[in-house]
CSV table of C-alpha atoms and ligand atoms in Angstrom, one decimal:
chain,number,residue,atom,x,y,z
A,3,UNK,CA,0.0,0.0,0.0
A,4,UNK,CA,1.3,3.4,-0.9
A,5,UNK,CA,1.7,6.0,1.9
A,6,UNK,CA,-0.3,8.7,-0.2
A,7,UNK,CA,-2.9,10.7,1.5
A,8,UNK,CA,-5.8,10.7,1.2
A,9,UNK,CA,-5.9,7.1,0.2
A,10,UNK,CA,-8.4,6.3,-2.5
A,11,UNK,CA,-10.9,3.5,-2.1
A,12,UNK,CA,-12.6,2.2,-5.2
A,13,UNK,CA,-16.2,2.1,-4.2
A,14,UNK,CA,-17.9,-1.3,-5.1
A,15,UNK,CA,-14.8,-1.8,-7.3
A,16,UNK,CA,-15.3,1.4,-9.0
A,17,UNK,CA,-18.9,1.6,-9.9
A,18,UNK,CA,-18.8,4.1,-12.5
A,19,UNK,CA,-15.7,2.8,-14.4
A,20,UNK,CA,-16.7,-1.0,-14.0
A,21,UNK,CA,-19.7,-3.1,-13.1
A,22,UNK,CA,-20.3,-2.6,-9.4
A,23,UNK,CA,-19.3,-5.4,-7.1
A,24,UNK,CA,-18.3,-7.8,-9.9
A,25,UNK,CA,-15.1,-9.7,-10.2
A,26,UNK,CA,-14.1,-7.7,-13.3
A,27,UNK,CA,-14.4,-4.6,-11.1
A,28,UNK,CA,-12.2,-5.9,-8.4
A,29,UNK,CA,-9.7,-7.0,-11.0
A,30,UNK,CA,-10.0,-3.4,-12.6
A,31,UNK,CA,-9.4,-1.7,-9.2
A,32,UNK,CA,-6.5,-4.0,-8.3
A,33,UNK,CA,-4.9,-3.2,-11.7
A,34,UNK,CA,-5.3,0.6,-11.1
A,35,UNK,CA,-3.3,0.5,-8.0
A,36,UNK,CA,-5.8,2.2,-5.7
A,37,UNK,CA,-4.9,1.8,-1.9
A,38,UNK,CA,-8.4,0.3,-1.1
A,39,UNK,CA,-11.3,-1.5,-2.7
A,40,UNK,CA,-14.7,-1.2,-1.1
A,41,UNK,CA,-17.4,-3.7,-1.3
A,42,UNK,CA,-20.6,-4.9,0.5
A,43,UNK,CA,-21.7,-8.2,1.9
A,44,UNK,CA,-25.0,-9.9,2.4
A,45,UNK,CA,-25.9,-13.6,3.4
A,46,UNK,CA,-27.8,-16.3,1.6
A,47,UNK,CA,-30.7,-18.3,3.1
A,48,UNK,CA,-28.1,-21.1,3.6
A,49,UNK,CA,-25.6,-18.9,5.2
A,50,UNK,CA,-23.1,-18.1,2.5
A,51,UNK,CA,-21.6,-14.6,2.4
A,52,UNK,CA,-22.1,-12.9,-1.0
A,53,UNK,CA,-20.9,-9.6,-2.5
A,54,UNK,CA,-23.5,-7.2,-3.7
A,55,UNK,CA,-24.8,-3.9,-2.4
A,56,UNK,CA,-28.6,-4.0,-2.3
A,57,UNK,CA,-30.6,-6.2,0.1
A,58,UNK,CA,-32.8,-7.2,-2.7
A,59,UNK,CA,-31.8,-8.5,-6.2
A,60,UNK,CA,-33.8,-6.5,-8.7
A,61,UNK,CA,-31.5,-3.7,-9.5
A,62,UNK,CA,-28.1,-5.5,-10.2
A,63,UNK,CA,-29.2,-9.1,-11.1
A,64,UNK,CA,-31.8,-11.0,-13.0
A,65,UNK,CA,-33.4,-12.1,-9.8
A,66,UNK,CA,-36.0,-10.9,-7.6
A,67,UNK,CA,-36.8,-10.4,-3.9
A,68,UNK,CA,-34.4,-10.5,-0.8
A,69,UNK,CA,-30.8,-11.8,-1.3
A,70,UNK,CA,-31.4,-13.7,2.0
A,71,UNK,CA,-34.4,-15.5,0.6
A,72,UNK,CA,-32.3,-17.5,-1.8
A,73,UNK,CA,-29.8,-20.3,-1.3
A,74,UNK,CA,-26.4,-19.9,-2.7
A,75,UNK,CA,-26.9,-22.3,-5.5
A,76,UNK,CA,-30.2,-20.3,-6.6
A,77,UNK,CA,-28.3,-17.0,-6.4
A,78,UNK,CA,-25.5,-18.4,-8.4
A,79,UNK,CA,-27.8,-19.2,-11.3
A,80,UNK,CA,-28.6,-15.5,-11.6
A,81,UNK,CA,-26.7,-13.1,-13.8
A,82,UNK,CA,-25.4,-9.6,-13.1
A,83,UNK,CA,-27.7,-7.3,-15.3
A,84,UNK,CA,-24.6,-5.2,-16.6
A,85,UNK,CA,-22.2,-8.1,-16.7
A,86,UNK,CA,-24.2,-11.2,-18.2
A,87,UNK,CA,-21.1,-13.4,-18.1
A,88,UNK,CA,-20.9,-12.9,-14.4
A,89,UNK,CA,-23.0,-13.9,-11.3
A,90,UNK,CA,-23.1,-12.5,-7.9
A,91,UNK,CA,-19.6,-13.2,-6.4
A,92,UNK,CA,-19.1,-15.1,-3.2
A,93,UNK,CA,-17.1,-13.3,-0.5
A,94,UNK,CA,-14.5,-16.1,-1.0
A,95,UNK,CA,-14.0,-15.4,-4.7
A,96,UNK,CA,-13.4,-11.8,-3.9
A,97,UNK,CA,-10.9,-12.5,-1.0
A,98,UNK,CA,-9.0,-15.0,-3.3
A,99,UNK,CA,-8.8,-12.5,-6.0
A,100,UNK,CA,-7.5,-9.7,-3.7
A,101,UNK,CA,-5.4,-11.7,-1.4
A,102,UNK,CA,-2.3,-11.7,-3.7
A,103,UNK,CA,-2.6,-8.0,-4.2
A,104,UNK,CA,-1.3,-5.2,-1.9
A,105,UNK,CA,-4.8,-3.6,-1.8
A,106,UNK,CA,-6.5,-2.9,1.5
A,107,UNK,CA,-10.1,-4.2,1.9
A,108,UNK,CA,-12.9,-2.1,3.0
A,109,UNK,CA,-15.8,-4.3,3.8
A,110,UNK,CA,-19.3,-3.0,4.4
A,111,UNK,CA,-21.6,-5.3,6.4
A,112,UNK,CA,-25.0,-4.6,5.0
A,113,UNK,CA,-28.2,-5.4,6.7
A,114,UNK,CA,-31.1,-7.1,5.1
A,115,UNK,CA,-34.4,-5.4,4.1
A,116,UNK,CA,-35.8,-3.2,6.7
A,117,UNK,CA,-32.3,-3.0,8.2
A,118,UNK,CA,-32.8,-6.4,9.7
A,119,UNK,CA,-29.2,-7.7,10.8
A,120,UNK,CA,-27.8,-11.0,9.7
A,121,UNK,CA,-27.3,-12.5,13.1
A,122,UNK,CA,-23.7,-13.6,13.6
A,123,UNK,CA,-22.5,-12.2,10.2
A,124,UNK,CA,-19.6,-10.3,12.0
A,125,UNK,CA,-17.9,-13.4,13.3
A,126,UNK,CA,-18.4,-15.2,10.0
A,127,UNK,CA,-16.7,-12.4,8.1
A,128,UNK,CA,-13.8,-12.3,10.6
A,129,UNK,CA,-13.4,-16.2,10.2
A,130,UNK,CA,-13.2,-15.9,6.4
A,131,UNK,CA,-10.7,-12.9,6.5
A,132,UNK,CA,-8.5,-15.0,8.9
A,133,UNK,CA,-8.7,-18.0,6.7
A,134,UNK,CA,-7.3,-15.9,3.8
A,135,UNK,CA,-4.7,-14.0,5.9
A,136,UNK,CA,-6.6,-10.7,5.2
A,137,UNK,CA,-7.8,-9.7,8.7
A,138,UNK,CA,-5.1,-7.1,9.3
A,139,UNK,CA,-5.5,-5.6,5.8
A,140,UNK,CA,-9.3,-5.1,6.2
A,141,UNK,CA,-11.3,-2.5,7.7
A,142,UNK,CA,-14.9,-3.4,8.4
A,143,UNK,CA,-17.5,-0.6,7.9
A,144,UNK,CA,-21.1,-0.1,8.7
A,145,UNK,CA,-23.7,2.6,9.0
A,146,UNK,CA,-24.9,0.7,12.1
A,147,UNK,CA,-22.7,1.1,15.3
A,148,UNK,CA,-24.1,-2.2,16.8
A,149,UNK,CA,-22.7,-4.1,13.9
A,150,UNK,CA,-19.2,-2.5,14.5
A,151,UNK,CA,-19.4,-3.4,18.2
A,152,UNK,CA,-20.1,-7.1,17.2
A,153,UNK,CA,-17.3,-6.8,14.7
A,154,UNK,CA,-15.0,-5.7,17.5
A,155,UNK,CA,-16.1,-8.6,19.5
A,156,UNK,CA,-15.4,-10.9,16.8
A,157,UNK,CA,-11.8,-9.8,16.5
A,158,UNK,CA,-12.0,-7.3,13.6
A,159,UNK,CA,-9.0,-5.1,14.3
A,160,UNK,CA,-10.3,-2.0,12.5
A,161,UNK,CA,-13.8,-0.7,12.1
A,162,UNK,CA,-15.0,2.4,10.4
A,163,UNK,CA,-18.4,4.0,11.2
A,164,UNK,CA,-20.2,5.3,8.0
A,165,UNK,CA,-22.1,8.3,9.3
A,166,UNK,CA,-25.3,9.0,7.4
A,167,UNK,CA,-25.9,12.7,6.8
A,168,UNK,CA,-29.1,12.5,8.9
A,169,UNK,CA,-27.3,11.0,11.8
A,170,UNK,CA,-24.5,13.7,11.5
A,171,UNK,CA,-27.3,16.4,11.5
A,172,UNK,CA,-29.2,15.0,14.5
A,173,UNK,CA,-26.2,14.4,16.6
A,174,UNK,CA,-25.0,18.0,15.4
A,175,UNK,CA,-21.5,18.2,16.7
A,176,UNK,CA,-18.1,16.4,16.3
A,177,UNK,CA,-18.1,15.9,19.9
A,178,UNK,CA,-21.3,14.0,19.8
A,179,UNK,CA,-20.2,11.9,16.9
A,180,UNK,CA,-16.9,11.2,18.8
A,181,UNK,CA,-18.8,10.2,21.9
A,182,UNK,CA,-20.8,7.6,20.0
A,183,UNK,CA,-17.6,6.3,18.1
A,184,UNK,CA,-15.8,6.0,21.4
A,185,UNK,CA,-18.7,4.0,23.0
A,186,UNK,CA,-18.6,1.6,20.1
A,187,UNK,CA,-14.7,1.5,20.2
A,188,UNK,CA,-14.6,2.8,16.6
A,189,UNK,CA,-11.4,5.0,15.7
A,190,UNK,CA,-12.4,6.1,12.1
A,191,UNK,CA,-15.3,7.8,10.6
A,192,UNK,CA,-16.6,8.2,7.1
A,193,UNK,CA,-18.8,11.2,6.3
A,194,UNK,CA,-20.5,12.1,3.1
A,195,UNK,CA,-18.3,14.4,1.1
A,196,UNK,CA,-20.9,17.0,0.7
A,197,UNK,CA,-21.3,17.2,4.5
A,198,UNK,CA,-17.7,17.7,5.3
A,199,UNK,CA,-15.7,20.9,5.5
A,200,UNK,CA,-12.3,21.8,7.2
A,201,UNK,CA,-14.1,22.8,10.4
A,202,UNK,CA,-15.7,19.3,10.7
A,203,UNK,CA,-12.5,17.4,9.7
A,204,UNK,CA,-10.5,19.6,12.4
A,205,UNK,CA,-13.0,19.0,15.0
A,206,UNK,CA,-13.2,15.3,14.5
A,207,UNK,CA,-9.4,14.9,14.3
A,208,UNK,CA,-9.1,17.0,17.5
A,209,UNK,CA,-11.6,14.5,19.2
A,210,UNK,CA,-9.0,11.7,18.2
A,211,UNK,CA,-10.7,10.3,15.2
A,212,UNK,CA,-9.5,9.4,11.7
A,213,UNK,CA,-11.7,10.9,9.2
A,214,UNK,CA,-12.6,10.0,5.7
A,215,UNK,CA,-15.3,10.8,3.2
A,216,UNK,CA,-17.7,8.6,1.1
A,217,UNK,CA,-19.4,9.4,-2.2
A,218,UNK,CA,-16.8,11.6,-3.7
A,219,UNK,CA,-17.8,10.7,-7.3
A,220,UNK,CA,-17.9,14.1,-9.3
A,221,UNK,CA,-14.7,16.0,-10.1
A,222,UNK,CA,-15.6,18.7,-7.8
A,223,UNK,CA,-16.3,16.3,-5.0
A,224,UNK,CA,-12.9,14.4,-5.6
A,225,UNK,CA,-11.0,17.7,-5.6
A,226,UNK,CA,-12.7,18.6,-2.3
A,227,UNK,CA,-11.8,15.3,-0.7
A,228,UNK,CA,-8.2,15.7,-2.1
A,229,UNK,CA,-8.0,19.2,-0.4
A,230,UNK,CA,-9.4,18.2,3.0
A,231,UNK,CA,-7.2,16.6,5.5
A,232,UNK,CA,-8.6,13.0,5.2
A,233,UNK,CA,-7.4,9.5,5.7
A,234,UNK,CA,-9.2,8.1,2.8
A,235,UNK,CA,-12.2,8.6,0.5
A,236,UNK,CA,-14.4,6.3,-1.5
A,237,UNK,CA,-15.2,7.0,-5.2
A,238,UNK,CA,-17.0,5.4,-7.9
A,239,UNK,CA,-14.4,6.7,-10.2
A,240,UNK,CA,-11.1,5.4,-9.0
A,241,UNK,CA,-9.1,6.1,-12.2
A,242,UNK,CA,-10.3,9.7,-12.2
A,243,UNK,CA,-9.4,10.2,-8.5
A,244,UNK,CA,-5.9,8.7,-9.0
A,245,UNK,CA,-5.4,11.1,-12.0
A,246,UNK,CA,-6.6,14.0,-10.0
A,247,UNK,CA,-4.4,13.3,-7.1
A,248,UNK,CA,-1.3,12.7,-9.2
A,249,UNK,CA,-1.9,16.0,-10.8
A,250,UNK,CA,-2.5,17.8,-7.6
A,251,UNK,CA,0.7,16.3,-6.1
A,252,UNK,CA,2.6,17.3,-9.3
A,253,UNK,CA,1.2,20.9,-8.8
A,254,UNK,CA,-0.6,20.9,-12.1
A,255,UNK,CA,-4.3,21.9,-12.7
A,256,UNK,CA,-6.2,18.6,-12.8
A,257,UNK,CA,-8.7,17.9,-15.5
A,258,UNK,CA,-10.3,15.0,-17.1
B,6,FE,FE1,-20.8,0.1,0.5
């Protein structure tokens, strides 16, 4: 992993430059040389961890209904809508693909429909990461603090709290966010790029937290993320973000 800051995380493998959460996207992100790759996990009816974003199948696959209603063999008979040669990847396939690379993994534990948690998924994920020797190279993320508490109990060494804009607004201050993070033993936050500025970043860092951004997809959002004192940001356009960071470091005006 390079020591460049902020680090760049290919969101869902780089969802605007490749087909989100597909093996092709993870190969693409690995080839770009980004510092991290982000992806989401759900669980099938028979307990297999699989990589896709939504709790339901309609948007990205040829299937219907909740991911958790299908067995793995049923899920694997589906196709990705935007990559018909591929099906929904298993967690193991993605770990196998990324293990030989130097890339950091940023794995989001998703709830099912209605934010219903998959009981015990945290320990199951940690076990798989350990088996592939990837536990130390992974940050587990969630919008739900109880998921991160259970991930800590299961032995995940680093956890990042994705702060939804509504949560940020209702808690209101960096101190309040930091208190919740501390109670859940989380050392790193991710905030929506449009809800961050230098004052928020400074206040959160002063409170002892690592700060990153998510959803920096447009050029202006990427440039904003690059200009703030962030640890990392996620983007659907990792190639564009790498180019803009390189141009910035070279002191040249960045453009497409
Ligand atoms: Fe995600």
